[in-house]
Short mmCIF file of C-alpha atoms in Angstrom, two decimals:
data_model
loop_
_atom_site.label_atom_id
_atom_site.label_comp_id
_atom_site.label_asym_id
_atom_site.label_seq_id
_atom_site.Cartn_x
_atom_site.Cartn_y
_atom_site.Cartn_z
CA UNK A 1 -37.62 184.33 57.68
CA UNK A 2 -36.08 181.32 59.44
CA UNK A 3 -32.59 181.31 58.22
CA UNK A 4 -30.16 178.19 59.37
CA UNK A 5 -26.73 178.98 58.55
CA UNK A 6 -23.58 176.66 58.64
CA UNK A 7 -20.47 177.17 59.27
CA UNK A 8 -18.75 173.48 60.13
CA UNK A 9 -15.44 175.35 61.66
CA UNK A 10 -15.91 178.99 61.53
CA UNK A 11 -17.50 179.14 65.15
CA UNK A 12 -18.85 183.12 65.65
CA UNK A 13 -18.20 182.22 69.44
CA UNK A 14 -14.80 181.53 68.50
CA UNK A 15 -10.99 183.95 69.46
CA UNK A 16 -9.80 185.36 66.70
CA UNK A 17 -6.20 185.31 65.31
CA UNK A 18 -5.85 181.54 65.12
CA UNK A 19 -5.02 179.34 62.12
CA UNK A 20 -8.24 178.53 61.69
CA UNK A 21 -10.36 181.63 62.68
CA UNK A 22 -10.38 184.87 60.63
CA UNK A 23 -12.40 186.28 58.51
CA UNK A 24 -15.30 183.63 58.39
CA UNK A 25 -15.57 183.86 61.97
CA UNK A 26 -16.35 187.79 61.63
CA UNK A 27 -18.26 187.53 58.71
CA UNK A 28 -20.85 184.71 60.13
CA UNK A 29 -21.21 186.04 63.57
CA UNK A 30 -21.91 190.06 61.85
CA UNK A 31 -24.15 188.65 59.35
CA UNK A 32 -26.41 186.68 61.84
CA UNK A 33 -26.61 189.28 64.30
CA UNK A 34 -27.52 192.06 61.65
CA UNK A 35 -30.09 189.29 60.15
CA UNK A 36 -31.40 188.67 63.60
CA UNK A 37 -32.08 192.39 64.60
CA UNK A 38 -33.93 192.60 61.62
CA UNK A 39 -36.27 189.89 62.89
CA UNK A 40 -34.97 186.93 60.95
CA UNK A 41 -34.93 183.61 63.38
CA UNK A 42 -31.32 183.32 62.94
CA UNK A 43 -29.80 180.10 64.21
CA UNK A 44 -25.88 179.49 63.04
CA UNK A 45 -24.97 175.42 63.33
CA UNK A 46 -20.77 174.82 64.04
CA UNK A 47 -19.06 171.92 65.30
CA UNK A 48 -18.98 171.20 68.70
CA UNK A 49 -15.21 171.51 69.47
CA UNK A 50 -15.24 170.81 73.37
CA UNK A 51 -17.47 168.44 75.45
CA UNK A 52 -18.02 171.78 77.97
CA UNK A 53 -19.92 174.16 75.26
CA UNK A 54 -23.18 174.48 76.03
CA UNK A 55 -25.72 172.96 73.32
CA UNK A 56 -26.99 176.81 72.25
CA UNK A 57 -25.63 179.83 73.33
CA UNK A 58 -27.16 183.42 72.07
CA UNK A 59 -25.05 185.92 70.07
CA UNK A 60 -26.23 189.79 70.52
CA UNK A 61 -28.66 190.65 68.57
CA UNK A 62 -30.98 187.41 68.78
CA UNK A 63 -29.06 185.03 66.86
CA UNK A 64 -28.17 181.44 68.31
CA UNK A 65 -24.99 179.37 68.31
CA UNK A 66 -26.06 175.34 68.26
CA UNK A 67 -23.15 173.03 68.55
CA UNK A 68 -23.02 170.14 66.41
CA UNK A 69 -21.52 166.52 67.39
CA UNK A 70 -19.82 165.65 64.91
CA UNK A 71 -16.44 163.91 65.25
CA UNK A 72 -14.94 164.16 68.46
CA UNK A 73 -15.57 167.24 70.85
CA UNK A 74 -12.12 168.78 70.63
CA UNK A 75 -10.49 170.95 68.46
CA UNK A 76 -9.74 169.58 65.10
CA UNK A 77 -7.62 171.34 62.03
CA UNK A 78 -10.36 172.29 59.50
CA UNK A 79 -8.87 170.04 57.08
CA UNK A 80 -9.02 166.82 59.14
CA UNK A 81 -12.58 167.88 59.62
CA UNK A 82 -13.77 166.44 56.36
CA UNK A 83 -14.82 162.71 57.23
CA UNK A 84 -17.27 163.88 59.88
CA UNK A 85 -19.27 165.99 57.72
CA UNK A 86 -21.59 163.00 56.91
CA UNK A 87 -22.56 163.25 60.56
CA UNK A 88 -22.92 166.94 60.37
CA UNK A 89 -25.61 166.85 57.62
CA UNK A 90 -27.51 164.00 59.43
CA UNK A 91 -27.46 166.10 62.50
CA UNK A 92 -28.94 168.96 60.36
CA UNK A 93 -31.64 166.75 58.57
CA UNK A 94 -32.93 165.80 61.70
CA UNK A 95 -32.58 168.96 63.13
CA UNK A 96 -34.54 170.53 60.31
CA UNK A 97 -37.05 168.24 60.09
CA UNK A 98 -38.59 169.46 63.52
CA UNK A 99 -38.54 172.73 62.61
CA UNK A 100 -37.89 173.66 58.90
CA UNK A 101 -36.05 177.14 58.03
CA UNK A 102 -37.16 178.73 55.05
CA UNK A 103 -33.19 178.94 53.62
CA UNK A 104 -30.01 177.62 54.32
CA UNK A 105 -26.14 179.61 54.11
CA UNK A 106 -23.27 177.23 54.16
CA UNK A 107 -20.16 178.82 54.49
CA UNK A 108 -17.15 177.11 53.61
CA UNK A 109 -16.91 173.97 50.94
CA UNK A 110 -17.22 171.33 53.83
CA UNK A 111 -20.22 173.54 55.50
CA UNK A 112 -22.13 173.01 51.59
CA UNK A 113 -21.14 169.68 51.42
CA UNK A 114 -23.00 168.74 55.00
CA UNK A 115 -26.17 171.49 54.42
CA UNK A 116 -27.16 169.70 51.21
CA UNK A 117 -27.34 166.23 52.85
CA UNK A 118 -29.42 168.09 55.58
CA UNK A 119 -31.42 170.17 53.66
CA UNK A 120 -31.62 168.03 50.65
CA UNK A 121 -34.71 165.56 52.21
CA UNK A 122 -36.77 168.89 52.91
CA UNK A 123 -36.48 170.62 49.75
CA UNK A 124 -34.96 173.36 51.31
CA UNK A 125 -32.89 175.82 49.56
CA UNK A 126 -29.30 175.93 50.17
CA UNK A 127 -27.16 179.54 49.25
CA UNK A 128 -23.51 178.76 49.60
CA UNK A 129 -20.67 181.24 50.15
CA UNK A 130 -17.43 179.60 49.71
CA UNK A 131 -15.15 182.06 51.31
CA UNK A 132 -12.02 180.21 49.87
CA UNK A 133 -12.04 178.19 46.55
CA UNK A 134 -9.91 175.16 46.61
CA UNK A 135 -8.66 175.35 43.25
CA UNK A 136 -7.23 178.91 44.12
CA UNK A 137 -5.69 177.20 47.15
CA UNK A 138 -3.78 174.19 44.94
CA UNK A 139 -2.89 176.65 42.58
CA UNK A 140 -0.87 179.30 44.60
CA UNK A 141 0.14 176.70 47.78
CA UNK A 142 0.78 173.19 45.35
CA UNK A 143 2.31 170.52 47.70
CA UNK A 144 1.66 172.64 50.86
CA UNK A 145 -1.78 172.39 50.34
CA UNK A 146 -3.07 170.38 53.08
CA UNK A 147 -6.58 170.27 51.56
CA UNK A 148 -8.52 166.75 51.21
CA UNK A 149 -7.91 165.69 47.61
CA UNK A 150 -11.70 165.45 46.92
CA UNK A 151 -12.48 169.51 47.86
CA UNK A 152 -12.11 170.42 44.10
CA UNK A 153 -14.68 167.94 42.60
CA UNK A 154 -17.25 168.22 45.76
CA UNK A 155 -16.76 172.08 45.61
CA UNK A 156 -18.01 171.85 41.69
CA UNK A 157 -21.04 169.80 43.01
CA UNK A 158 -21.85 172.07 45.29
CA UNK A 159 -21.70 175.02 43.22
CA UNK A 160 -23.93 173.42 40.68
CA UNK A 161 -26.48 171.91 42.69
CA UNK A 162 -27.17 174.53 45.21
CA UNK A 163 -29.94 177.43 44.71
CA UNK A 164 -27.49 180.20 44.63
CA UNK A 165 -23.46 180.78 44.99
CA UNK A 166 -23.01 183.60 46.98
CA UNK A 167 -19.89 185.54 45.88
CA UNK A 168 -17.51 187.68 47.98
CA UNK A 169 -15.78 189.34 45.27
CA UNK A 170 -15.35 189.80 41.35
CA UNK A 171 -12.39 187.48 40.77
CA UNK A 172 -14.37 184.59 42.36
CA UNK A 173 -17.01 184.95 39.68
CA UNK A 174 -14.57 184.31 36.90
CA UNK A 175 -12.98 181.36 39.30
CA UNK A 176 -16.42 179.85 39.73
CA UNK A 177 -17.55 180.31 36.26
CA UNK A 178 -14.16 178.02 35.37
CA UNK A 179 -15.67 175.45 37.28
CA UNK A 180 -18.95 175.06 35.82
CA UNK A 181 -20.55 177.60 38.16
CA UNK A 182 -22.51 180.13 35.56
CA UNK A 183 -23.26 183.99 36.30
CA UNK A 184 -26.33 183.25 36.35
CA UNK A 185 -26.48 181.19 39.51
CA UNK A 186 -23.94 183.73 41.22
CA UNK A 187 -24.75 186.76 43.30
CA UNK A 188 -21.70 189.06 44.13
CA UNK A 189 -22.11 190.62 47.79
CA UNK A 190 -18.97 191.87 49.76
CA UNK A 191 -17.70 191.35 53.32
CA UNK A 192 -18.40 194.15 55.76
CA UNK A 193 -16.83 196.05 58.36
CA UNK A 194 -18.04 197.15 61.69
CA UNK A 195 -17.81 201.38 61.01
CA UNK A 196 -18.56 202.11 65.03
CA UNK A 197 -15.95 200.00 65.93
CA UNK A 198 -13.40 201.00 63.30
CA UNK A 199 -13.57 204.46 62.59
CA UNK A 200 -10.93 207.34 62.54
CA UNK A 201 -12.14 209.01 65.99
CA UNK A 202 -10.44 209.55 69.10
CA UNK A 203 -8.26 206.49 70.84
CA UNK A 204 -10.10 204.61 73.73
CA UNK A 205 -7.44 202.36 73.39
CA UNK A 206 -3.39 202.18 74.35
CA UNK A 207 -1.46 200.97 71.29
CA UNK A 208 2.75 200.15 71.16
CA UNK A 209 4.64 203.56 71.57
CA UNK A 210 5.93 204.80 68.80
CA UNK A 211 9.73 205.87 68.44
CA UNK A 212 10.99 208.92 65.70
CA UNK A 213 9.83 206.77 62.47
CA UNK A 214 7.06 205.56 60.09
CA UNK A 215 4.84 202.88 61.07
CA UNK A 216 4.02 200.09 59.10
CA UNK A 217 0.92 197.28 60.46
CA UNK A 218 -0.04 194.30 58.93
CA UNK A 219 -2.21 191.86 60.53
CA UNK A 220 -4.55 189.01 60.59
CA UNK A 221 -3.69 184.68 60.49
CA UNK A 222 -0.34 183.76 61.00
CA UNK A 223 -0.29 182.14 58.37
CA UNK A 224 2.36 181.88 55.40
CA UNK A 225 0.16 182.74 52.32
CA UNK A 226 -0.46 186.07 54.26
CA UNK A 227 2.82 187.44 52.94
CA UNK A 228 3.90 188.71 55.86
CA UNK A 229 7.58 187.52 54.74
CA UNK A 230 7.18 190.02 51.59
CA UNK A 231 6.43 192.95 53.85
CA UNK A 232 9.61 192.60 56.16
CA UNK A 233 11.81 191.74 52.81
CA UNK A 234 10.32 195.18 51.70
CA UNK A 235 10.96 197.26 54.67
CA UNK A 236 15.00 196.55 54.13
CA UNK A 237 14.48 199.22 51.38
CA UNK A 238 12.28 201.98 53.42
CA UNK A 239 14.38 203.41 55.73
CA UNK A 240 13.38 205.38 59.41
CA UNK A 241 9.91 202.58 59.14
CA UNK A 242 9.25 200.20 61.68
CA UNK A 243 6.78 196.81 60.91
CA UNK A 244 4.45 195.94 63.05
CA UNK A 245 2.25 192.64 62.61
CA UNK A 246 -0.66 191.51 64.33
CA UNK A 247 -2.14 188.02 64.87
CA UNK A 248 -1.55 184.47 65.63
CA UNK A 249 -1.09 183.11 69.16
CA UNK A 250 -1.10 184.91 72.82
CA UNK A 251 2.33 187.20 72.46
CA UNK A 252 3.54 184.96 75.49
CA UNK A 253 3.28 181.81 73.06
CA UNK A 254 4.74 183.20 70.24
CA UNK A 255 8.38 181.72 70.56
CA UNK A 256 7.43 178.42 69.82
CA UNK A 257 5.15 179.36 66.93
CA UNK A 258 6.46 178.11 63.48
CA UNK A 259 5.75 180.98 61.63
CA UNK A 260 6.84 183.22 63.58
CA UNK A 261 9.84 181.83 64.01
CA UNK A 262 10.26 181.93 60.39
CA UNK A 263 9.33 185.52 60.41
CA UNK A 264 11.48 186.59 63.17
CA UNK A 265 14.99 184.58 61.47
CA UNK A 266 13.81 186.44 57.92
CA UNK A 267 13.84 189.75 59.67
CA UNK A 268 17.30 188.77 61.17
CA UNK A 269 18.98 187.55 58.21
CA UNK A 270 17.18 190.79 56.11
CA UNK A 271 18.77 193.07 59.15
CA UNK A 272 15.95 194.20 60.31
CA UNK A 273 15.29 192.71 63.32
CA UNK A 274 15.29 195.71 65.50
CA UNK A 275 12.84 196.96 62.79
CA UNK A 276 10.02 194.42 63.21
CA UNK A 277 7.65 193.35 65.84
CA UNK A 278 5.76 190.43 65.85
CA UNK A 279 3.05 191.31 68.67
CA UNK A 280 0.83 187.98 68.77
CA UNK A 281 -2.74 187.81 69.10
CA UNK A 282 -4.28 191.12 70.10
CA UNK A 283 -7.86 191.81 72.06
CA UNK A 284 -9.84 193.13 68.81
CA UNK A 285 -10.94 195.96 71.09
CA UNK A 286 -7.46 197.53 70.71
CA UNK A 287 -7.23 196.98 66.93
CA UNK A 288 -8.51 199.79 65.83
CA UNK A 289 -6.39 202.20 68.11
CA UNK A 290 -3.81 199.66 66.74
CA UNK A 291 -4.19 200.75 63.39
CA UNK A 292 -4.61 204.44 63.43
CA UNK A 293 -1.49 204.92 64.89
CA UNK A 294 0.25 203.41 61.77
CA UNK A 295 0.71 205.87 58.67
CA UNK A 296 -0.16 202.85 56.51
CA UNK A 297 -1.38 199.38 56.23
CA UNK A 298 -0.04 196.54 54.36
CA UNK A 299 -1.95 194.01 53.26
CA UNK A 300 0.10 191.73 50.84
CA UNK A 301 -0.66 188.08 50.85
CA UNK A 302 0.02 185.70 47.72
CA UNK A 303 -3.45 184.96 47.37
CA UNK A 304 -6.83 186.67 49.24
CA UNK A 305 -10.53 185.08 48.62
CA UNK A 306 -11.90 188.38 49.96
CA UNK A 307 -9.56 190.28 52.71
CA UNK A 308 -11.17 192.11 55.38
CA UNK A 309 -8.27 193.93 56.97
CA UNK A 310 -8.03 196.52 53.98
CA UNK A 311 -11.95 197.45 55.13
CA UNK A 312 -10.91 197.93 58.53
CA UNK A 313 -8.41 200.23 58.02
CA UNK A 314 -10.40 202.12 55.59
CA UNK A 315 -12.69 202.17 57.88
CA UNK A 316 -10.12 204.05 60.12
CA UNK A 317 -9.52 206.14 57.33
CA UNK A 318 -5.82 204.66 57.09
CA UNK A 319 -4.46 204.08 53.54
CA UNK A 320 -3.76 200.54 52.45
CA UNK A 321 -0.90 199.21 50.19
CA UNK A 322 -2.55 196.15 48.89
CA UNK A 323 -1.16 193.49 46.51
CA UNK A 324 -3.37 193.37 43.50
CA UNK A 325 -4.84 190.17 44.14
CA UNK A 326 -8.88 188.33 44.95
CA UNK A 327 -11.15 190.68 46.84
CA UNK A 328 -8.17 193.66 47.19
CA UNK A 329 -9.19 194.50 43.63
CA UNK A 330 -12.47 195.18 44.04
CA UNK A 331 -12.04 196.75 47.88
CA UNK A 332 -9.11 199.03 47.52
CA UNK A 333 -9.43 201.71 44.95
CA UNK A 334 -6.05 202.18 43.64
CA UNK A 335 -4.79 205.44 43.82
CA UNK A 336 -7.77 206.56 45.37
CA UNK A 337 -7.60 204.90 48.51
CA UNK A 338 -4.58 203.04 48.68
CA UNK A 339 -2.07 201.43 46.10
CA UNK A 340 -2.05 198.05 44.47
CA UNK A 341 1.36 196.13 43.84
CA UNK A 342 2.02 193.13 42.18
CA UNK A 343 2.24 190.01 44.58
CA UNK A 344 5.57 188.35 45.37
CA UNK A 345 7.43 191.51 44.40
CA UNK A 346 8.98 193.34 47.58
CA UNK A 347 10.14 196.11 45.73
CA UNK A 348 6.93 197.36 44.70
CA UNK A 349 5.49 196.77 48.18
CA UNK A 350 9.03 199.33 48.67
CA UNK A 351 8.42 201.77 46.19
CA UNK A 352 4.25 202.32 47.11
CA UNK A 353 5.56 202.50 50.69
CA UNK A 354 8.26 204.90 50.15
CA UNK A 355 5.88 207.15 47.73
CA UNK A 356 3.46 207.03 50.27
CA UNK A 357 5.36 207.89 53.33
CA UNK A 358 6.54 210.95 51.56
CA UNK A 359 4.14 212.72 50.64
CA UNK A 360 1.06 213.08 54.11
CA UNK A 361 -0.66 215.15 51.83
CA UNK A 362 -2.11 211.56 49.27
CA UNK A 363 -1.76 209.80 52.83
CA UNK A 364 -4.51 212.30 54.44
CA UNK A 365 -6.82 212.09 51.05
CA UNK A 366 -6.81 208.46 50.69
CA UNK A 367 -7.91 207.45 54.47
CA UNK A 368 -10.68 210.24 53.55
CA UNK A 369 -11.31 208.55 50.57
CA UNK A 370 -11.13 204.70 52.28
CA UNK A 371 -13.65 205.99 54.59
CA UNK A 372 -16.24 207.02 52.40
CA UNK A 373 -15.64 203.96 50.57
CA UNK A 374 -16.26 202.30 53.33
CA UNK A 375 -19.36 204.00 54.40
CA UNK A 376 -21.20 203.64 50.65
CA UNK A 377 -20.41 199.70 50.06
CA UNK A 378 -19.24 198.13 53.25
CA UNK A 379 -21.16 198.43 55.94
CA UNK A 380 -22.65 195.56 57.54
CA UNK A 381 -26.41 197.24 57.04
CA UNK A 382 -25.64 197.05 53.60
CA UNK A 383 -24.39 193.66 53.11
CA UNK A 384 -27.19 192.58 54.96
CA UNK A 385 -29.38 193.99 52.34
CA UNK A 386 -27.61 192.32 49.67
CA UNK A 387 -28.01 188.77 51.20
CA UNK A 388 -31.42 189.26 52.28
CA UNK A 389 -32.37 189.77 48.40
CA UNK A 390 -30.27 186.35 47.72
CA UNK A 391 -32.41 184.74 49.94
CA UNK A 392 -35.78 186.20 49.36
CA UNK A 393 -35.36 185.03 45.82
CA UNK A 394 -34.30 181.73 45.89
CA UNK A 395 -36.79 181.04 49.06
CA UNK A 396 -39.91 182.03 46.33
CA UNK A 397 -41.37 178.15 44.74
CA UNK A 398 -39.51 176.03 48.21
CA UNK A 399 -41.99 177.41 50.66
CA UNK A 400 -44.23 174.95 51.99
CA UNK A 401 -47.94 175.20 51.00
CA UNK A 402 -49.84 176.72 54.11
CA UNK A 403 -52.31 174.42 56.15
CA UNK A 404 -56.07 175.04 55.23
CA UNK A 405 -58.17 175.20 58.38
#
């Protein structure tokens, strides 16, 4: 198949550990490469963010990055992005027009919003993966959501008028079907996790020395709906436990980083600053290493569309203390693999911790547990298979009738 997939600000080319690149980043650039060594002509379309990127540029695996201009070449916050998707989608029309794919994934409300105007003149199907829903965003952020007022209503139209809505998790189902979205149109398949890369084998990699105590990581955006502020008001009540987290700018930029600033005068004012260590943007080579030298992993935002770090430290056969919360429920098996708290509530985030630190015994069972977990429903091979059904079936009726000789 010919498969075009957008993803407006989620660049696969793009560093990690930024405000705006996470997990979208991972999951487009995995996806398209695994498509891509299957034999799929794989092409992924983001927003040329810097007049010296090259128009295409290959990932592994076959796939191609093609830069779109559309709005100045330069890095823009995702959410300022939204008047230049007009652009976008006439870049795409035209684009697809010389050579049509047989199905389009947008990624991201904005990415839908500019893959419908482009594939809309070509009657080509459009599957669309939101990653993040907006009214889950207004809901748990209110004033602080910088969002453009109009993502609710276009993220209905989307929903409804696109072939298929490609859902990460459970709890988006019920989110979507609140907006109009039925079952029906909706196909549930997870994120993945790279299991060669993350696995619970020997340590290529340094990490931070540890001293006589526990070790707690959490990692990913440094962002404030991550919780991160939750974990360090939890580790005033677990004693001999130091906090690590992971992400956000280069460690040498991290003093003038909002958030972390905010982090580091919590941790003072909670006494334990000696306690926690903010360590910046790590090289995701060392992440695993990273995480199997913690005894557990906390993963405790307000608010998670999906949540990809629990995977990866499955994946290193680490147990996860998760709050109960978007993709965490249907990724960590509670009491099986890890524990689910309540979010907003440090002292359960305390209690799993402490439980959990006591007893190595649960600790060894659930990392073997997360692992096999990991192995049955979240590798990328299998994810792959999931979406490649998704598109197979909504590609059936848009094909375009073959020339006759």
């Amino acid at each position: 198949m010919r498969i075009a997939m957008v993803s407006e600000h989620a660049s696969p080319l793009a560093a990690l550990g930024g405000v705006d690149a996470g997990g979208q980043n991972v999951y487009v650039a995995r996806l398209s490469e695994e498509l891509a060594r299957r034999g799929h002509d794989v092409t992924v379309y983001t927003r040329r963010d810097s007049a010296d990127l090259p128009d295409r540029v290959p990932l592994p695996g076959g796939a191609v990055v093609e830069h779109v201009p559309a709005g100045p070449p330069e890095a823009v916050p995702k959410d300022e992005l939204f008047p230049h998707m007009p652009a976008f989608g006439s870049y795409l029309a035209r684009a697809w027009a010389r050579e049509r794919p047989d199905v389009v994934h947008a990624h991201f409300w904005m990415s839908g919003m500019a893959a419908q105007i482009g594939a809309g003149p070509h009657g080509i199907p459009v599957v669309q993966t939101f990653h993040a829903l907006g009214t889950v965003k207004r809901r748990h952020q209110g004033r602080r959501d910088t969002s453009p007022y109009e993502r609710v209503g276009i993220e209905r139209q989307i929903g409804r008028g696109c072939e298929r809505v490609l859902a990460t998790c459970t709890d988006e189902v019920y989110e979507l079907a609140d907006m109009g979205v039925t079952t029906r149109q909706t196909s549930v398949v997870p994120c993945g996790v790279d299991v060669g890369h993350f696995h619970p084998g020997v340590d290529t990699a340094a990490a931070p020395a540890r001293q006589e105590r526990h070790r707690l990581l959490a990692c990913g955006r440094l962002v404030r709906r991550k919780g991160y502020d939750e974990a360090i008001r939890a580790l005033a009540r677990i004693p001999d436990t130091e906090l690590l987290i992971a992400g956000g700018p280069a460690p040498g930029l991290l003093d003038a980083d909002p958030e972390a600033q905010r982090l580091s005068r919590l941790a003072q004012r909670t006494g334990g600053a000696d306690r926690v260590r903010l360590l910046g943007a790590v090289d995701p080579a060392d992440m695993p290493a990273l995480m199997r030298s913690s005894d557990l992993v906390l993963c405790t935002p307000v608010y998670e569309p999906f949540g990809i770090v629990p995977l990866e430290a499955m994946a290193c056969a680490v147990p996860v203390v998760a709050t109960d919360v978007g993709g965490h429920r249907d990724t960590v098996d509670d009491g099986g693999t890890g524990r689910l708290v309540p979010p907003g509530d440090p002292g359960a985030i305390a209690g799993a911790v402490r439980d959990l630190l006591a007893d190595g015994g649960t600790r060894r069972r659930y990392g073997t547990a997360g692992r096999a977990r990991v192995l049955t429903h979240y590798t990328w091979h299998r994810v792959a298979d999931g979406v490649e059904q998704v598109y197979r079936r909504v590609a059936v009726g848009h094909a375009l009738p073959k020339e006759v000789a």
